[in-house]
Amino acid sequence: GSEMCIRDRTKTRKRAICKEDIQRLINLDIPYNYRSNYKRLAKDLFLFSYFTAGMNFNDIARLRYKDIINGRVCYSRHKTQKLLSCKLSEQAQAIVKRYSKPDHDPEDYIFPIFDRQVHTTEQQKFNRIVKSLRKVNSALKEIGKEIGLQFPLTTYVARHTFATMMLTLGADLYTTSKLLGHADVKMTQVYAKIINQKKDDAVNLVNGLFD
């Protein structure tokens, strides 16, 4: 089990993008039409995840209007049942506004993934998540190519990018771990290792300029 996890993580280690890529993504204009519907949603979900401290796709799908209180989003992580709260930045608020129906009920889902009249059982929700995630990630792959990425863009990259940025900017492991809702700081340490490796590489590069 854990061995495979570590192997997997090294495989995904290059999966953070930089500030410039995020900016390119923000600036990417996706015209309104039926075919690009999922593409627009994919872009918004990716950015929403990045702007909410790397919120996981499963948790974003389950967000209801009642989870937004005084400009903060308060939710329980589906995976770990941990309670998390995060201030909604202006960018995140603008995304919510884009999907808000004027006559919404506090119980309604914010994003057009679940319909509470249709997806009532956990099994239905699970199936819907699998299907939507596949569609969103395939749209993100296209988007990634358009902004010039060398590897596939997925919803997970938003989470990785947020974590990497936090640690690069000098936030401590504990804070970053709390924001990501990790069950254990050990999970966050994986990101720290990647950052340290990058720092080492940078130092080696600078030192290697001399004979």
JSON list of C-alpha atoms in Angstrom, two decimals:
[
{"chain": "A", "resi": 1, "resn": "GLY", "atom": "CA", "xyz": [0.00, 0.00, 0.00]},
{"chain": "A", "resi": 2, "resn": "SER", "atom": "CA", "xyz": [2.20, 2.81, 1.28]},
{"chain": "A", "resi": 3, "resn": "GLU", "atom": "CA", "xyz": [5.05, 1.84, -1.03]},
{"chain": "A", "resi": 4, "resn": "MET", "atom": "CA", "xyz": [2.85, 2.28, -4.07]},
{"chain": "A", "resi": 5, "resn": "CYS", "atom": "CA", "xyz": [1.69, 5.61, -2.68]},
{"chain": "A", "resi": 6, "resn": "ILE", "atom": "CA", "xyz": [5.24, 6.90, -2.49]},
{"chain": "A", "resi": 7, "resn": "ARG", "atom": "CA", "xyz": [5.96, 5.68, -6.01]},
{"chain": "A", "resi": 8, "resn": "ASP", "atom": "CA", "xyz": [2.80, 7.37, -7.20]},
{"chain": "A", "resi": 9, "resn": "ARG", "atom": "CA", "xyz": [3.72, 10.58, -5.51]},
{"chain": "A", "resi": 10, "resn": "THR", "atom": "CA", "xyz": [7.10, 10.73, -7.18]},
{"chain": "A", "resi": 11, "resn": "LYS", "atom": "CA", "xyz": [5.25, 10.27, -10.44]},
{"chain": "A", "resi": 12, "resn": "THR", "atom": "CA", "xyz": [3.05, 13.28, -9.69]},
{"chain": "A", "resi": 13, "resn": "ARG", "atom": "CA", "xyz": [5.87, 15.40, -8.26]},
{"chain": "A", "resi": 14, "resn": "LYS", "atom": "CA", "xyz": [6.13, 17.65, -11.30]},
{"chain": "A", "resi": 15, "resn": "ARG", "atom": "CA", "xyz": [2.47, 18.45, -11.13]},
{"chain": "A", "resi": 16, "resn": "ALA", "atom": "CA", "xyz": [2.57, 22.02, -9.86]},
{"chain": "A", "resi": 17, "resn": "ILE", "atom": "CA", "xyz": [2.36, 24.91, -12.28]},
{"chain": "A", "resi": 18, "resn": "CYS", "atom": "CA", "xyz": [3.75, 28.40, -11.76]},
{"chain": "A", "resi": 19, "resn": "LYS", "atom": "CA", "xyz": [2.19, 31.80, -11.18]},
{"chain": "A", "resi": 20, "resn": "GLU", "atom": "CA", "xyz": [2.55, 32.69, -14.87]},
{"chain": "A", "resi": 21, "resn": "ASP", "atom": "CA", "xyz": [0.62, 29.57, -15.87]},
{"chain": "A", "resi": 22, "resn": "ILE", "atom": "CA", "xyz": [-2.20, 30.47, -13.48]},
{"chain": "A", "resi": 23, "resn": "GLN", "atom": "CA", "xyz": [-2.27, 33.96, -15.01]},
{"chain": "A", "resi": 24, "resn": "ARG", "atom": "CA", "xyz": [-2.41, 32.45, -18.51]},
{"chain": "A", "resi": 25, "resn": "LEU", "atom": "CA", "xyz": [-5.28, 30.28, -17.40]},
{"chain": "A", "resi": 26, "resn": "ILE", "atom": "CA", "xyz": [-7.14, 33.27, -15.94]},
{"chain": "A", "resi": 27, "resn": "ASN", "atom": "CA", "xyz": [-6.65, 35.17, -19.20]},
{"chain": "A", "resi": 28, "resn": "LEU", "atom": "CA", "xyz": [-7.68, 32.25, -21.41]},
{"chain": "A", "resi": 29, "resn": "ASP", "atom": "CA", "xyz": [-10.87, 33.21, -23.17]},
{"chain": "A", "resi": 30, "resn": "ILE", "atom": "CA", "xyz": [-13.26, 30.31, -23.68]},
{"chain": "A", "resi": 31, "resn": "PRO", "atom": "CA", "xyz": [-16.13, 31.41, -25.92]},
{"chain": "A", "resi": 32, "resn": "TYR", "atom": "CA", "xyz": [-19.67, 30.59, -24.86]},
{"chain": "A", "resi": 33, "resn": "ASN", "atom": "CA", "xyz": [-21.16, 27.72, -26.81]},
{"chain": "A", "resi": 34, "resn": "TYR", "atom": "CA", "xyz": [-22.67, 24.36, -26.10]},
{"chain": "A", "resi": 35, "resn": "ARG", "atom": "CA", "xyz": [-19.50, 22.41, -26.85]},
{"chain": "A", "resi": 36, "resn": "SER", "atom": "CA", "xyz": [-17.26, 24.51, -24.65]},
{"chain": "A", "resi": 37, "resn": "ASN", "atom": "CA", "xyz": [-19.65, 24.26, -21.72]},
{"chain": "A", "resi": 38, "resn": "TYR", "atom": "CA", "xyz": [-17.53, 21.74, -19.82]},
{"chain": "A", "resi": 39, "resn": "LYS", "atom": "CA", "xyz": [-14.40, 23.64, -20.75]},
{"chain": "A", "resi": 40, "resn": "ARG", "atom": "CA", "xyz": [-15.64, 26.81, -19.07]},
{"chain": "A", "resi": 41, "resn": "LEU", "atom": "CA", "xyz": [-16.72, 24.82, -16.03]},
{"chain": "A", "resi": 42, "resn": "ALA", "atom": "CA", "xyz": [-13.34, 23.04, -15.95]},
{"chain": "A", "resi": 43, "resn": "LYS", "atom": "CA", "xyz": [-11.45, 26.34, -15.98]},
{"chain": "A", "resi": 44, "resn": "ASP", "atom": "CA", "xyz": [-13.65, 27.78, -13.22]},
{"chain": "A", "resi": 45, "resn": "LEU", "atom": "CA", "xyz": [-13.41, 24.67, -11.05]},
{"chain": "A", "resi": 46, "resn": "PHE", "atom": "CA", "xyz": [-9.62, 24.58, -11.38]},
{"chain": "A", "resi": 47, "resn": "LEU", "atom": "CA", "xyz": [-9.29, 28.25, -10.42]},
{"chain": "A", "resi": 48, "resn": "PHE", "atom": "CA", "xyz": [-11.86, 27.91, -7.63]},
{"chain": "A", "resi": 49, "resn": "SER", "atom": "CA", "xyz": [-9.81, 25.06, -6.18]},
{"chain": "A", "resi": 50, "resn": "TYR", "atom": "CA", "xyz": [-6.61, 27.10, -6.40]},
{"chain": "A", "resi": 51, "resn": "PHE", "atom": "CA", "xyz": [-8.25, 30.16, -4.80]},
{"chain": "A", "resi": 52, "resn": "THR", "atom": "CA", "xyz": [-9.75, 28.10, -1.94]},
{"chain": "A", "resi": 53, "resn": "ALA", "atom": "CA", "xyz": [-6.47, 26.66, -0.65]},
{"chain": "A", "resi": 54, "resn": "GLY", "atom": "CA", "xyz": [-6.53, 23.65, -2.96]},
{"chain": "A", "resi": 55, "resn": "MET", "atom": "CA", "xyz": [-10.07, 22.44, -2.30]},
{"chain": "A", "resi": 56, "resn": "ASN", "atom": "CA", "xyz": [-10.57, 18.91, -3.62]},
{"chain": "A", "resi": 57, "resn": "PHE", "atom": "CA", "xyz": [-12.95, 18.27, -6.55]},
{"chain": "A", "resi": 58, "resn": "ASN", "atom": "CA", "xyz": [-15.19, 16.02, -4.45]},
{"chain": "A", "resi": 59, "resn": "ASP", "atom": "CA", "xyz": [-15.62, 18.77, -1.86]},
{"chain": "A", "resi": 60, "resn": "ILE", "atom": "CA", "xyz": [-16.24, 21.46, -4.49]},
{"chain": "A", "resi": 61, "resn": "ALA", "atom": "CA", "xyz": [-18.96, 19.30, -6.06]},
{"chain": "A", "resi": 62, "resn": "ARG", "atom": "CA", "xyz": [-20.67, 18.98, -2.67]},
{"chain": "A", "resi": 63, "resn": "LEU", "atom": "CA", "xyz": [-20.60, 22.70, -1.83]},
{"chain": "A", "resi": 64, "resn": "ARG", "atom": "CA", "xyz": [-24.00, 24.19, -1.07]},
{"chain": "A", "resi": 65, "resn": "TYR", "atom": "CA", "xyz": [-25.02, 27.83, -0.71]},
{"chain": "A", "resi": 66, "resn": "LYS", "atom": "CA", "xyz": [-25.44, 27.31, 3.04]},
{"chain": "A", "resi": 67, "resn": "ASP", "atom": "CA", "xyz": [-21.71, 26.51, 3.28]},
{"chain": "A", "resi": 68, "resn": "ILE", "atom": "CA", "xyz": [-20.84, 30.12, 2.51]},
{"chain": "A", "resi": 69, "resn": "ILE", "atom": "CA", "xyz": [-21.06, 32.24, 5.63]},
{"chain": "A", "resi": 70, "resn": "ASN", "atom": "CA", "xyz": [-19.83, 35.86, 5.86]},
{"chain": "A", "resi": 71, "resn": "GLY", "atom": "CA", "xyz": [-17.51, 35.56, 2.90]},
{"chain": "A", "resi": 72, "resn": "ARG", "atom": "CA", "xyz": [-16.04, 32.29, 4.13]},
{"chain": "A", "resi": 73, "resn": "VAL", "atom": "CA", "xyz": [-16.58, 28.79, 2.87]},
{"chain": "A", "resi": 74, "resn": "CYS", "atom": "CA", "xyz": [-17.01, 26.27, 5.70]},
{"chain": "A", "resi": 75, "resn": "TYR", "atom": "CA", "xyz": [-17.14, 22.62, 4.80]},
{"chain": "A", "resi": 76, "resn": "SER", "atom": "CA", "xyz": [-16.35, 19.15, 6.02]},
{"chain": "A", "resi": 77, "resn": "ARG", "atom": "CA", "xyz": [-13.78, 17.29, 3.93]},
{"chain": "A", "resi": 78, "resn": "HIS", "atom": "CA", "xyz": [-15.50, 14.28, 2.46]},
{"chain": "A", "resi": 79, "resn": "LYS", "atom": "CA", "xyz": [-12.35, 12.18, 2.63]},
{"chain": "A", "resi": 80, "resn": "THR", "atom": "CA", "xyz": [-11.33, 12.85, 6.25]},
{"chain": "A", "resi": 81, "resn": "GLN", "atom": "CA", "xyz": [-14.46, 14.47, 7.77]},
{"chain": "A", "resi": 82, "resn": "LYS", "atom": "CA", "xyz": [-12.19, 17.33, 8.92]},
{"chain": "A", "resi": 83, "resn": "LEU", "atom": "CA", "xyz": [-13.92, 20.69, 9.22]},
{"chain": "A", "resi": 84, "resn": "LEU", "atom": "CA", "xyz": [-12.27, 23.34, 7.10]},
{"chain": "A", "resi": 85, "resn": "SER", "atom": "CA", "xyz": [-12.90, 27.02, 6.65]},
{"chain": "A", "resi": 86, "resn": "CYS", "atom": "CA", "xyz": [-11.36, 29.33, 4.11]},
{"chain": "A", "resi": 87, "resn": "LYS", "atom": "CA", "xyz": [-11.87, 33.00, 3.29]},
{"chain": "A", "resi": 88, "resn": "LEU", "atom": "CA", "xyz": [-13.28, 33.43, -0.20]},
{"chain": "A", "resi": 89, "resn": "SER", "atom": "CA", "xyz": [-11.02, 35.69, -2.22]},
{"chain": "A", "resi": 90, "resn": "GLU", "atom": "CA", "xyz": [-12.56, 38.13, -4.68]},
{"chain": "A", "resi": 91, "resn": "GLN", "atom": "CA", "xyz": [-11.64, 35.73, -7.48]},
{"chain": "A", "resi": 92, "resn": "ALA", "atom": "CA", "xyz": [-13.40, 32.81, -5.77]},
{"chain": "A", "resi": 93, "resn": "GLN", "atom": "CA", "xyz": [-16.46, 34.96, -5.04]},
{"chain": "A", "resi": 94, "resn": "ALA", "atom": "CA", "xyz": [-16.68, 36.01, -8.69]},
{"chain": "A", "resi": 95, "resn": "ILE", "atom": "CA", "xyz": [-16.69, 32.34, -9.73]},
{"chain": "A", "resi": 96, "resn": "VAL", "atom": "CA", "xyz": [-19.49, 31.52, -7.26]},
{"chain": "A", "resi": 97, "resn": "LYS", "atom": "CA", "xyz": [-21.48, 34.48, -8.55]},
{"chain": "A", "resi": 98, "resn": "ARG", "atom": "CA", "xyz": [-21.17, 33.18, -12.11]},
{"chain": "A", "resi": 99, "resn": "TYR", "atom": "CA", "xyz": [-22.96, 29.95, -11.15]},
{"chain": "A", "resi": 100, "resn": "SER", "atom": "CA", "xyz": [-25.46, 31.41, -8.69]},
{"chain": "A", "resi": 101, "resn": "LYS", "atom": "CA", "xyz": [-29.11, 31.09, -9.60]},
{"chain": "A", "resi": 102, "resn": "PRO", "atom": "CA", "xyz": [-31.13, 34.07, -8.40]},
{"chain": "A", "resi": 103, "resn": "ASP", "atom": "CA", "xyz": [-33.78, 31.91, -6.69]},
{"chain": "A", "resi": 104, "resn": "HIS", "atom": "CA", "xyz": [-31.44, 29.39, -5.07]},
{"chain": "A", "resi": 105, "resn": "ASP", "atom": "CA", "xyz": [-32.24, 27.51, -1.92]},
{"chain": "A", "resi": 106, "resn": "PRO", "atom": "CA", "xyz": [-29.56, 27.30, 0.85]},
{"chain": "A", "resi": 107, "resn": "GLU", "atom": "CA", "xyz": [-29.56, 23.51, 0.30]},
{"chain": "A", "resi": 108, "resn": "ASP", "atom": "CA", "xyz": [-28.83, 23.78, -3.44]},
{"chain": "A", "resi": 109, "resn": "TYR", "atom": "CA", "xyz": [-25.41, 22.86, -4.79]},
{"chain": "A", "resi": 110, "resn": "ILE", "atom": "CA", "xyz": [-23.39, 25.79, -6.11]},
{"chain": "A", "resi": 111, "resn": "PHE", "atom": "CA", "xyz": [-21.77, 24.13, -9.11]},
{"chain": "A", "resi": 112, "resn": "PRO", "atom": "CA", "xyz": [-23.71, 22.28, -11.82]},
{"chain": "A", "resi": 113, "resn": "ILE", "atom": "CA", "xyz": [-22.39, 18.83, -10.90]},
{"chain": "A", "resi": 114, "resn": "PHE", "atom": "CA", "xyz": [-24.99, 17.50, -8.48]},
{"chain": "A", "resi": 115, "resn": "ASP", "atom": "CA", "xyz": [-28.70, 18.14, -8.67]},
{"chain": "A", "resi": 116, "resn": "ARG", "atom": "CA", "xyz": [-30.19, 17.55, -5.24]},
{"chain": "A", "resi": 117, "resn": "GLN", "atom": "CA", "xyz": [-33.44, 16.32, -6.75]},
{"chain": "A", "resi": 118, "resn": "VAL", "atom": "CA", "xyz": [-31.56, 13.68, -8.76]},
{"chain": "A", "resi": 119, "resn": "HIS", "atom": "CA", "xyz": [-28.41, 12.69, -6.86]},
{"chain": "A", "resi": 120, "resn": "THR", "atom": "CA", "xyz": [-29.80, 11.60, -3.52]},
{"chain": "A", "resi": 121, "resn": "THR", "atom": "CA", "xyz": [-27.87, 8.45, -2.59]},
{"chain": "A", "resi": 122, "resn": "GLU", "atom": "CA", "xyz": [-24.13, 8.20, -1.94]},
{"chain": "A", "resi": 123, "resn": "GLN", "atom": "CA", "xyz": [-23.84, 5.74, -4.84]},
{"chain": "A", "resi": 124, "resn": "GLN", "atom": "CA", "xyz": [-25.47, 8.20, -7.26]},
{"chain": "A", "resi": 125, "resn": "LYS", "atom": "CA", "xyz": [-23.15, 10.93, -6.02]},
{"chain": "A", "resi": 126, "resn": "PHE", "atom": "CA", "xyz": [-20.13, 8.70, -6.38]},
{"chain": "A", "resi": 127, "resn": "ASN", "atom": "CA", "xyz": [-21.05, 7.75, -9.97]},
{"chain": "A", "resi": 128, "resn": "ARG", "atom": "CA", "xyz": [-21.70, 11.36, -10.85]},
{"chain": "A", "resi": 129, "resn": "ILE", "atom": "CA", "xyz": [-18.33, 12.47, -9.41]},
{"chain": "A", "resi": 130, "resn": "VAL", "atom": "CA", "xyz": [-16.47, 9.83, -11.43]},
{"chain": "A", "resi": 131, "resn": "LYS", "atom": "CA", "xyz": [-18.23, 10.87, -14.62]},
{"chain": "A", "resi": 132, "resn": "SER", "atom": "CA", "xyz": [-17.86, 14.62, -14.08]},
{"chain": "A", "resi": 133, "resn": "LEU", "atom": "CA", "xyz": [-14.24, 14.37, -13.04]},
{"chain": "A", "resi": 134, "resn": "ARG", "atom": "CA", "xyz": [-13.44, 12.47, -16.22]},
{"chain": "A", "resi": 135, "resn": "LYS", "atom": "CA", "xyz": [-15.10, 15.17, -18.33]},
{"chain": "A", "resi": 136, "resn": "VAL", "atom": "CA", "xyz": [-13.53, 18.04, -16.40]},
{"chain": "A", "resi": 137, "resn": "ASN", "atom": "CA", "xyz": [-10.05, 16.53, -16.58]},
{"chain": "A", "resi": 138, "resn": "SER", "atom": "CA", "xyz": [-10.34, 15.87, -20.28]},
{"chain": "A", "resi": 139, "resn": "ALA", "atom": "CA", "xyz": [-11.38, 19.53, -20.79]},
{"chain": "A", "resi": 140, "resn": "LEU", "atom": "CA", "xyz": [-8.46, 20.63, -18.56]},
{"chain": "A", "resi": 141, "resn": "LYS", "atom": "CA", "xyz": [-6.07, 18.60, -20.70]},
{"chain": "A", "resi": 142, "resn": "GLU", "atom": "CA", "xyz": [-7.13, 20.66, -23.73]},
{"chain": "A", "resi": 143, "resn": "ILE", "atom": "CA", "xyz": [-6.82, 23.87, -21.73]},
{"chain": "A", "resi": 144, "resn": "GLY", "atom": "CA", "xyz": [-3.35, 22.83, -20.52]},
{"chain": "A", "resi": 145, "resn": "LYS", "atom": "CA", "xyz": [-2.17, 22.40, -24.09]},
{"chain": "A", "resi": 146, "resn": "GLU", "atom": "CA", "xyz": [-3.57, 25.81, -25.00]},
{"chain": "A", "resi": 147, "resn": "ILE", "atom": "CA", "xyz": [-1.57, 27.51, -22.24]},
{"chain": "A", "resi": 148, "resn": "GLY", "atom": "CA", "xyz": [1.54, 25.57, -23.25]},
{"chain": "A", "resi": 149, "resn": "LEU", "atom": "CA", "xyz": [1.90, 23.02, -20.44]},
{"chain": "A", "resi": 150, "resn": "GLN", "atom": "CA", "xyz": [4.17, 20.02, -20.95]},
{"chain": "A", "resi": 151, "resn": "PHE", "atom": "CA", "xyz": [2.10, 17.67, -18.79]},
{"chain": "A", "resi": 152, "resn": "PRO", "atom": "CA", "xyz": [-1.65, 17.05, -18.44]},
{"chain": "A", "resi": 153, "resn": "LEU", "atom": "CA", "xyz": [-3.55, 19.64, -16.45]},
{"chain": "A", "resi": 154, "resn": "THR", "atom": "CA", "xyz": [-5.95, 17.99, -13.95]},
{"chain": "A", "resi": 155, "resn": "THR", "atom": "CA", "xyz": [-8.00, 19.22, -11.00]},
{"chain": "A", "resi": 156, "resn": "TYR", "atom": "CA", "xyz": [-5.32, 17.79, -8.71]},
{"chain": "A", "resi": 157, "resn": "VAL", "atom": "CA", "xyz": [-2.72, 20.14, -10.14]},
{"chain": "A", "resi": 158, "resn": "ALA", "atom": "CA", "xyz": [-4.60, 23.06, -8.51]},
{"chain": "A", "resi": 159, "resn": "ARG", "atom": "CA", "xyz": [-4.13, 21.48, -5.08]},
{"chain": "A", "resi": 160, "resn": "HIS", "atom": "CA", "xyz": [-0.45, 20.70, -5.74]},
{"chain": "A", "resi": 161, "resn": "THR", "atom": "CA", "xyz": [0.14, 24.22, -7.04]},
{"chain": "A", "resi": 162, "resn": "PHE", "atom": "CA", "xyz": [-1.45, 25.85, -4.01]},
{"chain": "A", "resi": 163, "resn": "ALA", "atom": "CA", "xyz": [0.63, 23.69, -1.63]},
{"chain": "A", "resi": 164, "resn": "THR", "atom": "CA", "xyz": [3.84, 24.34, -3.52]},
{"chain": "A", "resi": 165, "resn": "MET", "atom": "CA", "xyz": [3.23, 28.09, -3.66]},
{"chain": "A", "resi": 166, "resn": "MET", "atom": "CA", "xyz": [2.49, 28.23, 0.08]},
{"chain": "A", "resi": 167, "resn": "LEU", "atom": "CA", "xyz": [5.70, 26.45, 1.00]},
{"chain": "A", "resi": 168, "resn": "THR", "atom": "CA", "xyz": [7.76, 28.38, -1.55]},
{"chain": "A", "resi": 169, "resn": "LEU", "atom": "CA", "xyz": [6.49, 31.63, -0.03]},
{"chain": "A", "resi": 170, "resn": "GLY", "atom": "CA", "xyz": [7.71, 30.42, 3.34]},
{"chain": "A", "resi": 171, "resn": "ALA", "atom": "CA", "xyz": [4.54, 29.20, 5.06]},
{"chain": "A", "resi": 172, "resn": "ASP", "atom": "CA", "xyz": [5.27, 26.51, 7.61]},
{"chain": "A", "resi": 173, "resn": "LEU", "atom": "CA", "xyz": [4.30, 22.87, 7.15]},
{"chain": "A", "resi": 174, "resn": "TYR", "atom": "CA", "xyz": [1.70, 22.90, 9.89]},
{"chain": "A", "resi": 175, "resn": "THR", "atom": "CA", "xyz": [-0.24, 25.86, 8.44]},
{"chain": "A", "resi": 176, "resn": "THR", "atom": "CA", "xyz": [-0.10, 24.44, 4.92]},
{"chain": "A", "resi": 177, "resn": "SER", "atom": "CA", "xyz": [-1.21, 21.04, 6.19]},
{"chain": "A", "resi": 178, "resn": "LYS", "atom": "CA", "xyz": [-4.18, 22.63, 8.01]},
{"chain": "A", "resi": 179, "resn": "LEU", "atom": "CA", "xyz": [-5.24, 24.59, 4.93]},
{"chain": "A", "resi": 180, "resn": "LEU", "atom": "CA", "xyz": [-5.10, 21.50, 2.72]},
{"chain": "A", "resi": 181, "resn": "GLY", "atom": "CA", "xyz": [-7.04, 19.51, 5.30]},
{"chain": "A", "resi": 182, "resn": "HIS", "atom": "CA", "xyz": [-4.41, 16.79, 5.36]},
{"chain": "A", "resi": 183, "resn": "ALA", "atom": "CA", "xyz": [-5.07, 14.07, 7.89]},
{"chain": "A", "resi": 184, "resn": "ASP", "atom": "CA", "xyz": [-1.39, 14.09, 8.75]},
{"chain": "A", "resi": 185, "resn": "VAL", "atom": "CA", "xyz": [1.55, 16.49, 8.34]},
{"chain": "A", "resi": 186, "resn": "LYS", "atom": "CA", "xyz": [3.43, 13.56, 6.74]},
{"chain": "A", "resi": 187, "resn": "MET", "atom": "CA", "xyz": [1.32, 14.06, 3.62]},
{"chain": "A", "resi": 188, "resn": "THR", "atom": "CA", "xyz": [2.35, 17.71, 3.48]},
{"chain": "A", "resi": 189, "resn": "GLN", "atom": "CA", "xyz": [6.01, 16.78, 3.88]},
{"chain": "A", "resi": 190, "resn": "VAL", "atom": "CA", "xyz": [5.90, 15.25, 0.42]},
{"chain": "A", "resi": 191, "resn": "TYR", "atom": "CA", "xyz": [5.45, 18.79, -0.95]},
{"chain": "A", "resi": 192, "resn": "ALA", "atom": "CA", "xyz": [8.21, 20.12, 1.26]},
{"chain": "A", "resi": 193, "resn": "LYS", "atom": "CA", "xyz": [10.60, 17.47, -0.10]},
{"chain": "A", "resi": 194, "resn": "ILE", "atom": "CA", "xyz": [9.82, 18.58, -3.64]},
{"chain": "A", "resi": 195, "resn": "ILE", "atom": "CA", "xyz": [10.49, 22.22, -2.69]},
{"chain": "A", "resi": 196, "resn": "ASN", "atom": "CA", "xyz": [13.78, 21.36, -0.97]},
{"chain": "A", "resi": 197, "resn": "GLN", "atom": "CA", "xyz": [14.85, 19.39, -4.02]},
{"chain": "A", "resi": 198, "resn": "LYS", "atom": "CA", "xyz": [14.07, 22.43, -6.18]},
{"chain": "A", "resi": 199, "resn": "LYS", "atom": "CA", "xyz": [16.06, 24.65, -3.80]},
{"chain": "A", "resi": 200, "resn": "ASP", "atom": "CA", "xyz": [19.01, 22.23, -3.96]},
{"chain": "A", "resi": 201, "resn": "ASP", "atom": "CA", "xyz": [18.80, 22.12, -7.75]},
{"chain": "A", "resi": 202, "resn": "ALA", "atom": "CA", "xyz": [18.80, 25.92, -7.88]},
{"chain": "A", "resi": 203, "resn": "VAL", "atom": "CA", "xyz": [21.82, 26.18, -5.57]},
{"chain": "A", "resi": 204, "resn": "ASN", "atom": "CA", "xyz": [23.69, 23.54, -7.60]},
{"chain": "A", "resi": 205, "resn": "LEU", "atom": "CA", "xyz": [22.84, 25.43, -10.76]},
{"chain": "A", "resi": 206, "resn": "VAL", "atom": "CA", "xyz": [24.21, 28.71, -9.37]},
{"chain": "A", "resi": 207, "resn": "ASN", "atom": "CA", "xyz": [27.32, 27.04, -7.94]},
{"chain": "A", "resi": 208, "resn": "GLY", "atom": "CA", "xyz": [27.85, 25.17, -11.17]},
{"chain": "A", "resi": 209, "resn": "LEU", "atom": "CA", "xyz": [28.41, 28.43, -13.01]},
{"chain": "A", "resi": 210, "resn": "PHE", "atom": "CA", "xyz": [32.02, 28.38, -11.82]},
{"chain": "A", "resi": 211, "resn": "ASP", "atom": "CA", "xyz": [34.79, 26.08, -12.96]}
]
